[in-house]
Amino acid sequence: MRVVIVSDYDSASKKAASIIAKEIRSKPNAILGLATGSTPLGTYKELIRMHKKENLDFSRVRTFNLDEYYGLAPNHPQSYHRFMEENLFSKVNIKAANVHIPDGLTKDVGAFCRRYEEKIRRSGGIDIQLLGIGRDGHLGFNEPGSSLGSRTRLKTLTEETVRDNARFFSKTEDVPRLAITMGVGTILDARKLILIATGEAKAEAVRASIEGSVTAQVTASALQLHPSVICVLDEAASQLLTKRDYYKYVEKIAESVESEARI
Ligand code: GLP
């Protein structure tokens, strides 16, 4: 696991975007796993800038999003469909047919989730999955107790997650209690993973995920099982890591060594 600690949110966003851009440039038909929440906004902004100013081409890129609120229509202002459209897809040259986000209105959840998994498999699998982290250490909407082998399915959100996400809705009662999310097992199948975490509020979740035991109670701790993970943290999110100085030292030593294998 590579832990990169940068000064602030902007540097973390630029770092994550540069890794994704590198993937797209080396594989123009790359399959990206994408995330929502406030954390990846800066990364998307930087990718849009690279598309406009540096010819980053999304015309053959395919994407699969981690999750969607159950019960929200794609055009609902708080749906993850709308979020992705407004913050990335409408601003780059991606084809609508190449975008996949769980359908929050599906009538047959089980069949939909099986098809979503099948589509990921048939596309060749996700090359690089972008991840944020919830304050309880969740990835996607894999709340504490989610099996580390779980696949795409319906999950019940914890009260804490409902409260955290209420800031995007006019009132807490409007936040859906259920979501369709890729499972931890689905996420671990991606060839590379990038986790971005910034701000003090994420420090404990980051500590538990990177330096704690692997447990279904903190689903991001499953990242420790993956051979190719890069965690991009700002100073505030990294403050509880006991080996923080070592991670910084490793990056410094390795700066001169340009190797894909390090991710
Ligand atoms: C939601 C999303 C997660 C995201 C988390 C944190 O629960 N399903 O994918 O990581 O929020 O969001 P934020 O980046 O706004 O802190």
XYZ file of N, CA, C and O in Angstrom, residues 94-206:
452
model
N -16.989 12.290 -23.031
C -17.319 10.878 -22.810
C -18.646 10.566 -23.502
O -19.521 11.438 -23.604
N -18.792 9.333 -23.985
C -20.048 8.960 -24.648
C -21.034 8.435 -23.600
O -20.662 7.615 -22.748
N -22.287 8.873 -23.704
C -23.308 8.462 -22.726
C -23.399 6.934 -22.643
O -23.588 6.370 -21.559
N -23.226 6.262 -23.777
C -23.343 4.799 -23.799
C -22.223 4.119 -23.009
O -22.333 2.939 -22.651
N -21.143 4.872 -22.746
C -19.998 4.276 -22.039
C -20.048 4.492 -20.524
O -19.139 4.110 -19.805
N -21.131 5.150 -20.079
C -21.253 5.488 -18.659
C -22.216 4.516 -17.983
O -23.294 4.242 -18.511
N -21.811 4.000 -16.821
C -22.693 3.083 -16.084
C -22.793 3.530 -14.627
O -21.774 3.725 -13.973
N -24.025 3.694 -14.171
C -24.278 4.066 -12.770
C -25.455 3.201 -12.319
O -26.405 3.023 -13.095
N -25.416 2.645 -11.117
C -26.565 1.825 -10.694
C -27.885 2.590 -10.827
O -27.940 3.804 -10.592
N -28.924 1.853 -11.201
C -30.246 2.442 -11.420
C -31.028 2.454 -10.111
O -31.451 1.400 -9.630
N -31.211 3.644 -9.561
C -31.903 3.788 -8.278
C -33.386 3.461 -8.346
O -34.046 3.367 -7.311
N -33.918 3.306 -9.549
C -35.355 3.032 -9.682
C -35.645 1.602 -10.127
O -36.798 1.275 -10.423
N -34.614 0.771 -10.183
C -34.848 -0.593 -10.666
C -35.906 -1.301 -9.808
O -35.938 -1.139 -8.582
N -36.744 -2.083 -10.473
C -37.809 -2.794 -9.731
C -37.263 -4.131 -9.206
O -37.671 -4.600 -8.154
N -36.327 -4.701 -9.984
C -35.758 -5.987 -9.576
C -34.283 -5.779 -9.203
O -33.387 -5.890 -10.033
N -34.067 -5.445 -7.937
C -32.722 -5.079 -7.488
C -31.723 -6.222 -7.700
O -30.614 -6.016 -8.205
N -32.137 -7.435 -7.337
C -31.220 -8.584 -7.431
C -30.743 -8.773 -8.866
O -29.534 -8.904 -9.119
N -31.703 -8.767 -9.809
C -31.344 -8.975 -11.222
C -30.494 -7.816 -11.722
O -29.505 -8.014 -12.435
N -30.841 -6.582 -11.316
C -30.065 -5.423 -11.766
C -28.612 -5.554 -11.297
O -27.667 -5.336 -12.055
N -28.441 -5.901 -10.015
C -27.087 -5.973 -9.443
C -26.262 -7.066 -10.128
O -25.075 -6.893 -10.398
N -26.913 -8.192 -10.428
C -26.179 -9.262 -11.136
C -25.737 -8.786 -12.507
O -24.622 -9.051 -12.940
N -26.628 -8.028 -13.200
C -26.278 -7.515 -14.535
C -25.147 -6.488 -14.458
O -24.279 -6.438 -15.316
N -25.149 -5.674 -13.409
C -24.104 -4.645 -13.236
C -22.741 -5.331 -13.106
O -21.766 -4.957 -13.752
N -22.711 -6.358 -12.267
C -21.468 -7.121 -12.077
C -21.025 -7.753 -13.401
O -19.845 -7.750 -13.743
N -21.993 -8.294 -14.128
C -21.721 -8.966 -15.397
C -21.152 -7.971 -16.417
O -20.199 -8.274 -17.136
N -21.726 -6.756 -16.432
C -21.246 -5.720 -17.366
C -19.802 -5.345 -17.046
O -18.998 -5.149 -17.943
N -19.482 -5.237 -15.760
C -18.103 -4.894 -15.378
C -17.164 -6.004 -15.881
O -16.134 -5.743 -16.497
N -17.579 -7.249 -15.646
C -16.743 -8.393 -16.050
C -16.548 -8.419 -17.556
O -15.433 -8.532 -18.046
N -17.662 -8.262 -18.290
C -17.592 -8.322 -19.755
C -16.777 -7.200 -20.363
O -16.216 -7.343 -21.438
N -16.745 -6.052 -19.661
C -15.972 -4.925 -20.206
C -14.469 -5.179 -20.037
O -13.653 -4.442 -20.563
N -14.131 -6.213 -19.281
C -12.713 -6.523 -19.074
C -12.268 -6.190 -17.655
O -11.122 -6.412 -17.294
N -13.163 -5.620 -16.855
C -12.825 -5.300 -15.459
C -12.317 -3.873 -15.324
O -11.804 -3.293 -16.280
N -12.475 -3.342 -14.128
C -12.101 -1.935 -13.881
C -10.580 -1.807 -13.778
O -9.923 -2.555 -13.057
N -10.034 -0.863 -14.544
C -8.580 -0.661 -14.527
C -8.160 0.118 -13.293
O -7.173 -0.210 -12.647
N -8.918 1.179 -13.013
C -8.548 1.994 -11.850
C -9.818 2.500 -11.178
O -10.692 3.045 -11.844
N -9.930 2.264 -9.893
C -11.139 2.643 -9.144
C -10.800 3.790 -8.202
O -9.902 3.671 -7.363
N -11.510 4.890 -8.347
C -11.355 6.034 -7.457
C -12.286 5.838 -6.252
O -13.445 5.433 -6.428
N -11.790 6.157 -5.068
C -12.573 5.951 -3.846
C -12.457 7.145 -2.903
O -11.360 7.714 -2.751
N -13.553 7.483 -2.256
C -13.513 8.368 -1.100
C -13.694 7.457 0.106
O -13.681 6.227 -0.016
N -13.886 8.046 1.269
C -14.113 7.221 2.465
C -15.132 7.920 3.365
O -15.101 9.153 3.513
N -16.029 7.137 3.932
C -16.997 7.702 4.877
C -16.333 7.826 6.242
O -15.287 7.220 6.502
N -16.940 8.589 7.138
C -16.330 8.763 8.473
C -16.307 7.462 9.264
O -15.524 7.294 10.183
N -17.192 6.517 8.882
C -17.166 5.210 9.546
C -16.273 4.216 8.771
O -16.296 3.023 9.025
N -15.505 4.739 7.835
C -14.567 3.888 7.099
C -15.205 3.146 5.944
O -14.638 2.180 5.437
N -16.387 3.594 5.488
C -17.007 2.861 4.387
C -16.473 3.260 3.015
O -16.049 4.378 2.798
N -16.495 2.287 2.115
C -16.178 2.498 0.695
C -17.489 2.342 -0.053
O -18.232 1.388 0.215
N -17.762 3.233 -1.020
C -19.062 3.192 -1.685
C -20.100 3.405 -0.596
O -20.019 4.374 0.163
N -21.045 2.463 -0.476
C -21.959 2.490 0.685
C -21.835 1.177 1.462
O -22.805 0.666 2.007
N -20.625 0.639 1.494
C -20.396 -0.600 2.247
C -20.205 -0.248 3.718
O -19.086 -0.020 4.193
N -21.314 -0.201 4.383
C -21.333 0.219 5.780
C -20.712 -0.860 6.668
O -20.530 -2.001 6.229
N -20.363 -0.494 7.934
C -19.777 -1.479 8.839
C -20.604 -2.766 8.870
O -21.835 -2.716 8.953
N -19.931 -3.879 8.788
C -20.620 -5.177 8.789
C -20.759 -5.757 7.388
O -21.117 -6.926 7.237
N -20.466 -4.950 6.359
C -20.535 -5.473 4.987
C -19.450 -6.535 4.816
O -18.302 -6.315 5.200
N -19.825 -7.644 4.211
C -18.834 -8.689 3.980
C -17.705 -8.159 3.104
O -17.946 -7.402 2.163
N -16.487 -8.550 3.417
C -15.355 -8.094 2.608
C -15.346 -8.793 1.247
O -14.566 -8.449 0.377
N -16.230 -9.783 1.092
C -16.361 -10.448 -0.213
C -17.635 -10.013 -0.939
O -17.986 -10.594 -1.960
N -18.316 -9.002 -0.410
C -19.638 -8.626 -0.962
C -19.558 -8.134 -2.396
O -18.521 -7.633 -2.842
N -20.692 -8.314 -3.114
C -20.815 -7.859 -4.499
C -21.888 -6.767 -4.549
O -22.500 -6.451 -3.515
N -22.155 -6.243 -5.733
C -23.150 -5.173 -5.884
C -24.508 -5.611 -5.326
O -24.980 -6.707 -5.628
N -25.090 -4.768 -4.492
C -26.347 -5.120 -3.822
C -26.945 -3.897 -3.140
O -26.328 -2.828 -3.130
N -28.112 -4.104 -2.527
C -28.782 -3.037 -1.794
C -28.236 -2.998 -0.365
O -28.085 -4.047 0.267
N -27.910 -1.809 0.134
C -27.437 -1.682 1.519
C -28.258 -0.650 2.265
O -28.707 0.346 1.686
N -28.394 -0.869 3.553
C -29.068 0.103 4.414
C -28.011 1.044 4.987
O -26.994 0.579 5.522
N -28.245 2.336 4.865
C -27.267 3.308 5.356
C -27.356 3.442 6.877
O -28.442 3.322 7.451
N -26.219 3.695 7.503
C -26.238 3.924 8.953
C -26.776 5.337 9.218
O -26.762 6.192 8.332
N -27.192 5.560 10.457
C -27.680 6.898 10.844
C -26.602 7.946 10.611
O -26.867 9.056 10.179
N -25.331 7.565 10.920
C -24.223 8.513 10.765
C -24.067 8.932 9.301
O -23.907 10.111 8.986
N -24.164 7.953 8.393
C -24.026 8.257 6.962
C -25.189 9.116 6.477
O -24.995 10.065 5.719
N -26.395 8.794 6.950
C -27.569 9.594 6.576
C -27.343 11.038 7.031
O -27.543 11.988 6.273
N -26.866 11.199 8.268
C -26.615 12.561 8.796
C -25.525 13.264 7.995
O -25.656 14.421 7.614
N -24.431 12.538 7.683
C -23.327 13.147 6.932
C -23.776 13.604 5.551
O -23.326 14.628 5.042
N -24.648 12.807 4.929
C -25.059 13.134 3.565
C -26.241 14.101 3.523
O -26.613 14.572 2.451
N -26.794 14.413 4.715
C -27.952 15.313 4.773
C -27.601 16.709 4.266
O -28.461 17.448 3.822
N -26.299 17.058 4.304
C -25.909 18.410 3.868
C -26.228 18.662 2.398
O -26.322 19.809 1.969
N -26.403 17.595 1.631
C -26.718 17.776 0.209
C -28.232 17.876 -0.034
O -28.666 18.192 -1.138
N -29.030 17.550 0.976
C -30.492 17.545 0.839
C -31.078 18.715 1.635
O -30.405 19.243 2.527
N -32.361 19.077 1.348
C -32.903 20.206 2.116
C -33.203 19.804 3.558
O -33.098 20.623 4.466
N -33.601 18.525 3.777
C -33.741 18.083 5.169
C -33.344 16.609 5.312
O -33.416 15.850 4.330
N -32.945 16.236 6.538
C -32.435 14.886 6.786
C -33.436 13.821 6.353
O -33.045 12.775 5.829
N -34.742 14.100 6.556
C -35.769 13.099 6.204
C -35.778 12.790 4.708
O -36.297 11.762 4.282
N -35.207 13.683 3.900
C -35.195 13.443 2.444
C -34.076 12.489 2.010
O -34.056 12.032 0.872
N -33.118 12.218 2.908
C -31.993 11.358 2.516
C -32.478 9.911 2.421
O -33.056 9.399 3.390
N -32.277 9.262 1.261
C -32.709 7.865 1.159
C -31.999 7.001 2.208
O -30.861 7.270 2.575
N -32.686 5.989 2.698
C -32.100 5.100 3.714
C -31.404 3.899 3.080
O -30.752 3.108 3.757
N -31.589 3.731 1.773
C -31.033 2.572 1.071
C -30.237 3.030 -0.141
O -30.528 4.086 -0.717
N -29.276 2.212 -0.525
C -28.503 2.528 -1.735
C -28.073 1.231 -2.409
O -27.930 0.197 -1.746
N -27.889 1.312 -3.725
C -27.274 0.183 -4.444
C -25.791 0.508 -4.519
O -25.412 1.609 -4.940
N -24.967 -0.399 -4.073
C -23.520 -0.141 -4.060
C -22.738 -1.350 -4.554
O -23.123 -2.495 -4.304
N -21.640 -1.078 -5.267
C -20.698 -2.166 -5.538
C -20.303 -2.740 -4.183
O -20.223 -1.996 -3.188
N -19.996 -4.016 -4.140
C -19.560 -4.614 -2.885
C -18.065 -4.396 -2.673
O -17.359 -3.912 -3.564
N -17.602 -4.773 -1.482
C -16.162 -4.657 -1.209
C -15.400 -5.588 -2.159
O -14.348 -5.232 -2.713
N -15.974 -6.774 -2.401
C -15.341 -7.732 -3.320
C -15.267 -7.166 -4.733
O -14.261 -7.363 -5.432
N -16.330 -6.464 -5.152
C -16.337 -5.851 -6.488
C -15.200 -4.834 -6.576
O -14.458 -4.789 -7.559
N -15.076 -4.013 -5.531
C -14.048 -2.962 -5.516
C -12.647 -3.586 -5.561
O -11.774 -3.150 -6.303
N -12.466 -4.650 -4.788
C -11.139 -5.286 -4.721
C -10.749 -5.940 -6.044
O -9.579 -6.228 -6.277
N -11.730 -6.188 -6.927
C -11.414 -6.774 -8.240
C -10.767 -5.780 -9.194
O -10.199 -6.173 -10.213
N -10.892 -4.476 -8.918
C -10.281 -3.481 -9.815
C -8.763 -3.680 -9.802
O -8.189 -4.075 -8.789
N -8.128 -3.386 -10.951
C -6.680 -3.626 -11.013
C -5.882 -2.656 -10.148
O -4.855 -3.020 -9.579
N -6.340 -1.404 -10.072
C -5.672 -0.428 -9.189
C -6.742 0.329 -8.421
O -7.830 0.554 -8.941
N -6.396 0.757 -7.229
C -7.334 1.542 -6.408
C -6.653 2.833 -5.966
O -5.465 2.814 -5.595
N -7.395 3.933 -6.035
C -6.888 5.187 -5.446
C -7.905 5.649 -4.426
O -9.070 5.880 -4.767
N -7.475 5.802 -3.208
C -8.344 6.350 -2.161
C -7.893 7.785 -1.888
O -6.698 8.031 -1.703
N -8.833 8.709 -1.903
C -8.492 10.084 -1.513
C -9.214 10.375 -0.203
O -10.414 10.121 -0.078
N -8.477 10.912 0.761
C -9.107 11.342 2.018
C -8.463 12.649 2.453
O -7.227 12.752 2.500
N -9.297 13.633 2.725
C -8.765 14.921 3.162
C -9.588 15.433 4.346
O -10.757 15.095 4.492
N -8.936 16.232 5.151
C -9.620 16.869 6.282
C -9.574 16.032 7.544
O -9.542 14.796 7.501
N -9.603 16.744 8.667
C -9.483 16.137 9.993
C -10.598 15.128 10.273
O -10.382 14.119 10.954
N -11.782 15.388 9.743
C -12.926 14.510 10.030
C -12.694 13.085 9.531
O -13.350 12.145 9.997
N -11.757 12.912 8.608
C -11.489 11.573 8.068
C -10.291 10.892 8.743
O -9.959 9.750 8.415
N -9.627 11.599 9.647
C -8.369 11.087 10.219
C -8.537 9.726 10.901
O -7.712 8.822 10.719
N -9.592 9.548 11.683
C -9.768 8.286 12.404
C -10.094 7.147 11.422
O -9.560 6.037 11.544
N -10.934 7.431 10.436
C -11.266 6.396 9.443
C -10.014 6.000 8.662
O -9.788 4.813 8.370
N -9.166 6.977 8.379
C -7.920 6.713 7.648
C -6.980 5.852 8.494
O -6.400 4.867 8.022
